[in-house]
Short mmCIF file of C-alpha atoms and ligand atoms in Angstrom, two decimals:
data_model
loop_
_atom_site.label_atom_id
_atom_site.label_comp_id
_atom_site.label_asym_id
_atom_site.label_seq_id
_atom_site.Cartn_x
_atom_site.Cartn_y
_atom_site.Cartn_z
CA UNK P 1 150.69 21.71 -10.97
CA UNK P 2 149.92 23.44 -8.02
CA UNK P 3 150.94 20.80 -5.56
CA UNK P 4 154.48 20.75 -7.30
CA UNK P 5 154.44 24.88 -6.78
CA UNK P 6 153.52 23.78 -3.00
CA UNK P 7 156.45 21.76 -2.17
CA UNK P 8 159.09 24.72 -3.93
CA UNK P 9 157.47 27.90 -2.70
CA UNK P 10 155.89 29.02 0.46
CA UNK P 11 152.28 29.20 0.85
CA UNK P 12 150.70 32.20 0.22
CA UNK P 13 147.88 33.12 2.81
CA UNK P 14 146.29 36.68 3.00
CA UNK P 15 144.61 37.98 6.64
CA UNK P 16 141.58 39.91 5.24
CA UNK P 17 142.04 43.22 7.86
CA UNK P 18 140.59 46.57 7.66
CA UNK P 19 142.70 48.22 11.03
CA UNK P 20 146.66 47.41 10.67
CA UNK P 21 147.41 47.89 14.31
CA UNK P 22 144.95 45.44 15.46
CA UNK P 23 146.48 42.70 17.91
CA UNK P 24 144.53 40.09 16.45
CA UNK P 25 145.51 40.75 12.97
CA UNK P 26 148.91 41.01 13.37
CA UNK P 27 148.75 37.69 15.77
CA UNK P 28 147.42 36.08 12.61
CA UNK P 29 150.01 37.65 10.33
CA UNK P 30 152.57 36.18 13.32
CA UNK P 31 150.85 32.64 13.54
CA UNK P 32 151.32 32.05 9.55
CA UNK P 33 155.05 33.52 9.39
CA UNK P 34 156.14 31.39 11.97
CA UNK P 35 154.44 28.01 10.00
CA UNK P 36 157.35 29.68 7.18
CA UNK P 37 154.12 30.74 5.32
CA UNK P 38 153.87 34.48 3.55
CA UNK P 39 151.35 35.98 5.37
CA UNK P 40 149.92 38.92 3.28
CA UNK P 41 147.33 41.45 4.91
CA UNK P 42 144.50 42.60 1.95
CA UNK P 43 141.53 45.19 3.06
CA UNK P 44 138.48 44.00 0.90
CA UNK P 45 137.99 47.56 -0.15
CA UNK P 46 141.44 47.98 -1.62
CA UNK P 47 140.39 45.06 -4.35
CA UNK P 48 138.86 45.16 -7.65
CA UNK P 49 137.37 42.87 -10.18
CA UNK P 50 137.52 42.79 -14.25
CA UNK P 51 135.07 40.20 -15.79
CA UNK P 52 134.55 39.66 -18.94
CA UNK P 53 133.21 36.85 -21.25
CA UNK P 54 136.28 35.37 -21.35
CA UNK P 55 138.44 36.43 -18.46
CA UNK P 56 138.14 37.07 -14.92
CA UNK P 57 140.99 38.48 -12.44
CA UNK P 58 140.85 39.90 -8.77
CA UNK P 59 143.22 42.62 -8.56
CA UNK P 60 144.77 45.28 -6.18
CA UNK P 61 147.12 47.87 -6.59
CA UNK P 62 150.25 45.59 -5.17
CA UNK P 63 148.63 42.32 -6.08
CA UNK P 64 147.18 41.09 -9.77
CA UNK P 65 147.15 37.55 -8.92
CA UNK P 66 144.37 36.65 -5.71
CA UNK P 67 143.40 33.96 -7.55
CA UNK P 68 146.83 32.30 -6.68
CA UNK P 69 146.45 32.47 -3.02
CA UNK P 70 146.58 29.66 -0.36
CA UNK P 71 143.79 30.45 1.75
CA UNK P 72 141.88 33.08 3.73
CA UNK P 73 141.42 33.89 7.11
CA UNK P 74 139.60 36.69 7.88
CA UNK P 75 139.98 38.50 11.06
CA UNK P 76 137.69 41.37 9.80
CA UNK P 77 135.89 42.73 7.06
CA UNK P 78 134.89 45.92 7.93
CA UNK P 79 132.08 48.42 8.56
CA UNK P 80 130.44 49.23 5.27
CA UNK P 81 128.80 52.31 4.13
CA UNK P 82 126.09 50.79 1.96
CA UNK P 83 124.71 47.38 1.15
CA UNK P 84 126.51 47.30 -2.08
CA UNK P 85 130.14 47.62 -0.25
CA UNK P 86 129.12 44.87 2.12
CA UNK P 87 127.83 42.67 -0.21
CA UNK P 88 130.57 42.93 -2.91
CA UNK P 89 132.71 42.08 -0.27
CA UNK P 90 131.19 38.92 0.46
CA UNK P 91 130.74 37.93 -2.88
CA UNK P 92 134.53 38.45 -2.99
CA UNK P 93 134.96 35.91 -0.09
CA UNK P 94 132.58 33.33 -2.01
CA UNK P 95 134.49 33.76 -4.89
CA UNK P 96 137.83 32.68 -3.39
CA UNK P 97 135.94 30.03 -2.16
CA UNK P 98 134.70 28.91 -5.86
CA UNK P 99 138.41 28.92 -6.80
CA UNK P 100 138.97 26.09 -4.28
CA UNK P 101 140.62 28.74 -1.59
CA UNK P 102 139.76 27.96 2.03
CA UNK P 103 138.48 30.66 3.55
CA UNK P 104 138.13 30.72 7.25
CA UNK P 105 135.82 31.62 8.72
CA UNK P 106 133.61 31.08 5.64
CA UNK P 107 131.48 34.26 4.95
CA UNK P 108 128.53 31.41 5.19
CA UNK P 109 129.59 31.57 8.96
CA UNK P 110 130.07 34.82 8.76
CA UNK P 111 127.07 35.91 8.22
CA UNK P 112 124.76 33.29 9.70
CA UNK P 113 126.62 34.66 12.89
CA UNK P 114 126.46 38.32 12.05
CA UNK P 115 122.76 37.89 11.91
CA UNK P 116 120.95 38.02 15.39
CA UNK P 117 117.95 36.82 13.86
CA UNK P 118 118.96 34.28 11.40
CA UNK P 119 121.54 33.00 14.22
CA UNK P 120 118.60 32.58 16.65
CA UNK P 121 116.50 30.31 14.53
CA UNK P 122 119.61 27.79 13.80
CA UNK P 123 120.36 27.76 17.81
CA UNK P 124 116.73 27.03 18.11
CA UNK P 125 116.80 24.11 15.41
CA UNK P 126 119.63 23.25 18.01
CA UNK P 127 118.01 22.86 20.84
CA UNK P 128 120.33 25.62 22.24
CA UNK P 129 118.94 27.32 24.95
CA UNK P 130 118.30 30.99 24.16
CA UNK P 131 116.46 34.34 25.63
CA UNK P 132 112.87 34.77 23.99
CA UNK P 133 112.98 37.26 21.39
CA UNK P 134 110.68 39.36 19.13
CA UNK P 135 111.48 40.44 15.91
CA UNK P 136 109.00 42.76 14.01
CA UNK P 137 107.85 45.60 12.44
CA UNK P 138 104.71 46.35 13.84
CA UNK P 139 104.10 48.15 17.08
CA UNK P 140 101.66 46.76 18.45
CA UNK P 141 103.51 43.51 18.57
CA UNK P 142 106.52 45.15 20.13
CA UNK P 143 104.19 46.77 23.14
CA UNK P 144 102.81 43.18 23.85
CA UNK P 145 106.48 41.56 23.77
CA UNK P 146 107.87 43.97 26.16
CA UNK P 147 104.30 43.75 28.59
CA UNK P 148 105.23 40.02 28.32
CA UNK P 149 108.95 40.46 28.91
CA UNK P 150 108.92 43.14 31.33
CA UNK P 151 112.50 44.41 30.69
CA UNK P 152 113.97 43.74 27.39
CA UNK P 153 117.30 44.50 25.41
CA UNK P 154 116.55 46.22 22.05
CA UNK P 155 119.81 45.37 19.30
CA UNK P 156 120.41 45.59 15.99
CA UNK P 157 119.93 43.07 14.09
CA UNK P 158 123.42 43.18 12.41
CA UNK P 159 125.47 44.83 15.51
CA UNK P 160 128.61 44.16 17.67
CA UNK P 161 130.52 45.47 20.13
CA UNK P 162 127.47 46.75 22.29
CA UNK P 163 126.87 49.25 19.69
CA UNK P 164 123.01 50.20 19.56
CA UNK P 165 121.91 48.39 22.48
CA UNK P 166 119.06 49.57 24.97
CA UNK P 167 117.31 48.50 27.82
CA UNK P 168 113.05 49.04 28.04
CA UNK P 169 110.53 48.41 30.63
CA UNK P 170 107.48 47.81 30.83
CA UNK P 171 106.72 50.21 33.43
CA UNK P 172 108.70 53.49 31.45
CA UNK P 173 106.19 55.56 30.59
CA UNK P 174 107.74 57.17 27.40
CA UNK P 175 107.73 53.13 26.09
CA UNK P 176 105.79 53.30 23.05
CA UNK P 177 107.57 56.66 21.98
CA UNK P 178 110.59 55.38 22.42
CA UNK P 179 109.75 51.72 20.45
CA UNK P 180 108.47 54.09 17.85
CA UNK P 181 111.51 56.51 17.24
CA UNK P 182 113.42 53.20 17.33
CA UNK P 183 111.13 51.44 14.55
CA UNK P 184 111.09 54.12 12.36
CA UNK P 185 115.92 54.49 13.04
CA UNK P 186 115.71 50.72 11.89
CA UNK P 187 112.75 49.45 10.50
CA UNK P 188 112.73 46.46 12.29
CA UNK P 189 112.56 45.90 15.96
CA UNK P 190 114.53 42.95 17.91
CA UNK P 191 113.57 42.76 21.18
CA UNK P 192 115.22 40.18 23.63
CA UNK P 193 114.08 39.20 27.40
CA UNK P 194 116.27 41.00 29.82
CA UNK P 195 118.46 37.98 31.50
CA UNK P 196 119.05 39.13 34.73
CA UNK P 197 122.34 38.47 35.65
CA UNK P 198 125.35 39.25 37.72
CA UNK P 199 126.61 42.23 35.84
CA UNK P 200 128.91 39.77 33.53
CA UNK P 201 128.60 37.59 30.67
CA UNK P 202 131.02 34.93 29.53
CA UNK P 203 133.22 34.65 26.59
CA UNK P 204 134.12 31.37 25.58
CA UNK P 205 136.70 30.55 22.75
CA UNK P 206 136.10 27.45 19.96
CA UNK P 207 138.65 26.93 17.62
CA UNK P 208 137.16 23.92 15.94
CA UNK P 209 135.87 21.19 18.50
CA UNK P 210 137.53 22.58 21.40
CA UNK P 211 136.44 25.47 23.97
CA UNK P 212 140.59 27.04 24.33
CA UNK P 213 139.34 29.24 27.44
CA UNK P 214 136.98 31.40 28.58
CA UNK P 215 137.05 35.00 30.55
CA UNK P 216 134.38 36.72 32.10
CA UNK P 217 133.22 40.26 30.88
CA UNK P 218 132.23 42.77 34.13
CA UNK P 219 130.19 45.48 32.89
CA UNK P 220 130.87 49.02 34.47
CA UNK P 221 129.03 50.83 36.97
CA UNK P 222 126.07 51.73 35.56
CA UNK P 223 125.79 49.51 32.53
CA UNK P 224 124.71 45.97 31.55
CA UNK P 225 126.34 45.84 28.26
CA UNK P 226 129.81 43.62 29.21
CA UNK P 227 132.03 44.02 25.77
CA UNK P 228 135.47 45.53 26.35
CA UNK P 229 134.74 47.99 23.92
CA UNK P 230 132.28 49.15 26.36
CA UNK P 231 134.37 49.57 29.31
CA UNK P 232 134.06 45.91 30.90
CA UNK P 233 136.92 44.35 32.41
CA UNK P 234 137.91 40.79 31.50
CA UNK P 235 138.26 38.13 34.30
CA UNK P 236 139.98 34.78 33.76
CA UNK P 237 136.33 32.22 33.88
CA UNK P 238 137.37 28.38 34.57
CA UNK P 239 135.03 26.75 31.24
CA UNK P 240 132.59 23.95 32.86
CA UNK P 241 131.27 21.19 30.84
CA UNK P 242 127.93 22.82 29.94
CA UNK P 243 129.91 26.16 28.84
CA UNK P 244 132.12 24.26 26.47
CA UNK P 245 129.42 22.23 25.33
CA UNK P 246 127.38 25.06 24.71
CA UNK P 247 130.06 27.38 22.60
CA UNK P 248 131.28 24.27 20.58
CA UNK P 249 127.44 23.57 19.70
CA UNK P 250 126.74 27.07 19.03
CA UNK P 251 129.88 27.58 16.49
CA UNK P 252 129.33 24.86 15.24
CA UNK P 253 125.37 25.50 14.13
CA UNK P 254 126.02 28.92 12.56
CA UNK P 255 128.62 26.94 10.44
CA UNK P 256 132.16 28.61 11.63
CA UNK P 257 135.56 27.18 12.56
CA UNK P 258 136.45 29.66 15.39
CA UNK P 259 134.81 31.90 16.95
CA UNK P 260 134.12 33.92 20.06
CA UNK P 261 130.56 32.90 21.81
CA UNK P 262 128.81 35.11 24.21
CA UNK P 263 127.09 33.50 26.85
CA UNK P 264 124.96 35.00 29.98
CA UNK P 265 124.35 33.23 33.25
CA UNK P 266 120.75 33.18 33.87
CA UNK P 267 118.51 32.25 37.13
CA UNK P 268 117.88 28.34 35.72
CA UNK P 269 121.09 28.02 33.68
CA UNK P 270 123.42 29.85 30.83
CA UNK P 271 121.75 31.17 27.63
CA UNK P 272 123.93 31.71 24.57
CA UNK P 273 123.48 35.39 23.51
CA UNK P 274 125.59 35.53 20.40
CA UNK P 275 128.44 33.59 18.21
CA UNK P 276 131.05 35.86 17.20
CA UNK P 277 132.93 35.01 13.78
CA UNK P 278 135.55 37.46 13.41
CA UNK P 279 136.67 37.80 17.12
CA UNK P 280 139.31 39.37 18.59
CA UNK P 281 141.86 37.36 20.59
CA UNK P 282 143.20 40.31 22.32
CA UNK P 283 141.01 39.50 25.54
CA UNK P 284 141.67 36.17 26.11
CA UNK P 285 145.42 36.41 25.21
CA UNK P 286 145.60 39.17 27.98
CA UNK P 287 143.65 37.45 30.43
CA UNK P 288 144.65 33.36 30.01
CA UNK P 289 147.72 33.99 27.81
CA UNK P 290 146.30 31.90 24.94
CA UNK P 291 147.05 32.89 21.60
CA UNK P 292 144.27 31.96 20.09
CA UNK P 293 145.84 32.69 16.25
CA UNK P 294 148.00 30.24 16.67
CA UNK P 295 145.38 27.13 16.72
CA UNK P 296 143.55 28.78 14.24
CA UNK P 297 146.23 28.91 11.42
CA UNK P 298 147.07 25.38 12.90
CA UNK P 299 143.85 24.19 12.26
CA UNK P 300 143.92 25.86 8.85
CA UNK P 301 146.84 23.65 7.73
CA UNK P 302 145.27 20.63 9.21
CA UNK P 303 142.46 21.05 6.99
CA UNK P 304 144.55 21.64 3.97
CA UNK P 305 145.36 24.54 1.70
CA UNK P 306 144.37 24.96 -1.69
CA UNK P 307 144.80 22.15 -3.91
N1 ADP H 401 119.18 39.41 26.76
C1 ADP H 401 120.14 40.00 27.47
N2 ADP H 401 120.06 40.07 28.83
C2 ADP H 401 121.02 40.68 29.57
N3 ADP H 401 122.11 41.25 29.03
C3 ADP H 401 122.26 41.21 27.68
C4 ADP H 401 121.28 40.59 26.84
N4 ADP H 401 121.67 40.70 25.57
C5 ADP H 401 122.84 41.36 25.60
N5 ADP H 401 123.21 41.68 26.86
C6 ADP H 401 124.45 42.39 27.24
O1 ADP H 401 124.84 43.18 26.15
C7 ADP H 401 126.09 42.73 25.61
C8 ADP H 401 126.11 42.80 24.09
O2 ADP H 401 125.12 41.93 23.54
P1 ADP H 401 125.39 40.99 22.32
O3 ADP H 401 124.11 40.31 21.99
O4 ADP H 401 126.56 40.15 22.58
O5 ADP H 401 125.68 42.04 21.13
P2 ADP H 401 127.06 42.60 20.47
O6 ADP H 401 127.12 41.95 19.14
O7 ADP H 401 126.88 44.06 20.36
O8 ADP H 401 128.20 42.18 21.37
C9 ADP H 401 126.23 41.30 26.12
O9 ADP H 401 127.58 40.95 26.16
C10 ADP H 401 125.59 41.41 27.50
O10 ADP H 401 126.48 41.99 28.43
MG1 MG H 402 128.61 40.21 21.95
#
């Protein structure tokens, strides 16, 4: 039935969003209109759910029917105040997949890439080279990390954007005050070997099998942490082998279709710091002039719609 609807009437494919001025939202909204889609922008937090033994509906206050849409892509999905808001929305995501919706990236990807630890192990299981890293609770363990790492880059677990990053050293004799003020903030401690490096990192794009471009990320006087959020300025980075090798590898371990992949240049070679699954494109569409969007969306109807 649905594959007759198909042929008569445009597809219907929502851009999960929380900010409505975002470039890289509205690039996606662009990238479906001009495949003659309807491209419909939905904020998870906007939608509700009725369940009951016999009936089940996703609803908003414009939309009753999200059970009839085409597929998903979600650009973002938003800073939650509490574990239930983040994991209702999720479940929402896994529910559109259930209903045979694609939904890209999948919130599998999602959050295997969200996760700094999680993310680590599968790039590990990889063979991906990576930057040794502690993760615990207990102090003692943290003190002996950093003696052993001499400088290392304490980060949330679930963070982005450079938010909640700090250097430590060894030498800094307020260290165990500071790991301790820190512990008790977040519970948990992740604690990464300082790569020294040339005040940059790389960003690499992967839309599917393919590294699209690259730029490189200068961190500002004074700082180490390279996202644009943060003040860096993008540079246009010619992608070598290893680079694309490593950012298609790494997207494709946490599971995702596209994303962004961080990488740093170390002494002996590049280390991947991160996979990012809800990027934005505004950086390398600035920098290269790639509109990354439109692969994405053309990837999405490559792999098919809902059937
Ligand atoms: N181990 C490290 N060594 C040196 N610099 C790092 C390291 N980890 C992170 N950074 C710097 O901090 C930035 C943010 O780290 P990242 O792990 O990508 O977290 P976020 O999710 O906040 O972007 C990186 O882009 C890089 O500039
Ligand atoms: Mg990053």
């Amino acid at each position: 039935m649905h594959n007759q609807n198909q042929n008569t009437k445009a597809a219907k494919i929502a851009v999960v969003l929380t900010d409505p001025d975002d470039w890289t939202a509205n690039a996606f909204l662009t990238s479906i209109r001009k495949r003659g889609a309807n491209a419909l922008p939905i904020n998870l937090s906007t939608l509700s759910v009725s369940v009951s033994t016999s009936d089940f509906s996703i609803f908003s206050t414009d939309l009753n029917d999200l059970l009839e849409l085409d597929a998903i892509i979600v650009r973002d999905v938003g800073i939650s105040s509490s574990l239930e808001q983040i994991s209702f929305k999720f479940d929402l995501l896994r529910l559109f997949e259930t209903a045979n919706i694609p939904v890209m990236n999948s919130p599998n990807a999602i959050q295997n890439a969200a996760n700094k630890f999680f993310s680590f192990y599968l790039f590990k299981q990889a063979h991906l080279p990576i930057p040794r890293t502690v993760v615990t609770s207990d102090l003692g363990v943290a003190m002996k990390a950093i003696e052993e790492f001499e400088i290392v880059v304490a980060k949330p677990i679930f963070g982005s954007q450079g938010k909640g990053i700090f250097k430590l050293e060894a030498s800094q004799p307020d260290l165990k005050q500071k790991l301790a003020t820190l512990l008790k903030e977040r519970g948990v401690l992740y604690l990464q070997q300082f790569v020294p490096n040339h005040g940059r990192d790389i960003r690499v794009f992967v839309v599917g099998e393919e590294a699209l471009g690259a730029i490189y990320r200068i961190s500002q006087a004074g700082s180490f942490i390279s996202n644009l959020s943060q003040g860096g300025t993008p540079l246009m980075c010619d992608l070598t082998e290893e680079m694309r090798a490593l950012a298609v590898n790494a997207t494709k371990t946490v599971g995702a279709d596209f994303a962004g992949v961080d990488l740093i240049e170390g002494d002996e070679g590049l280390f991947v710091l991160e996979v990012n699954a809800t990027p934005s494109g505004k950086g390398i569409k600035v920098t290269c002039g790639i509109d990354v969007t439109e692969r994405i969306i053309g990837r999405m109807f490559e792999r098919g719609l809902r059937v």
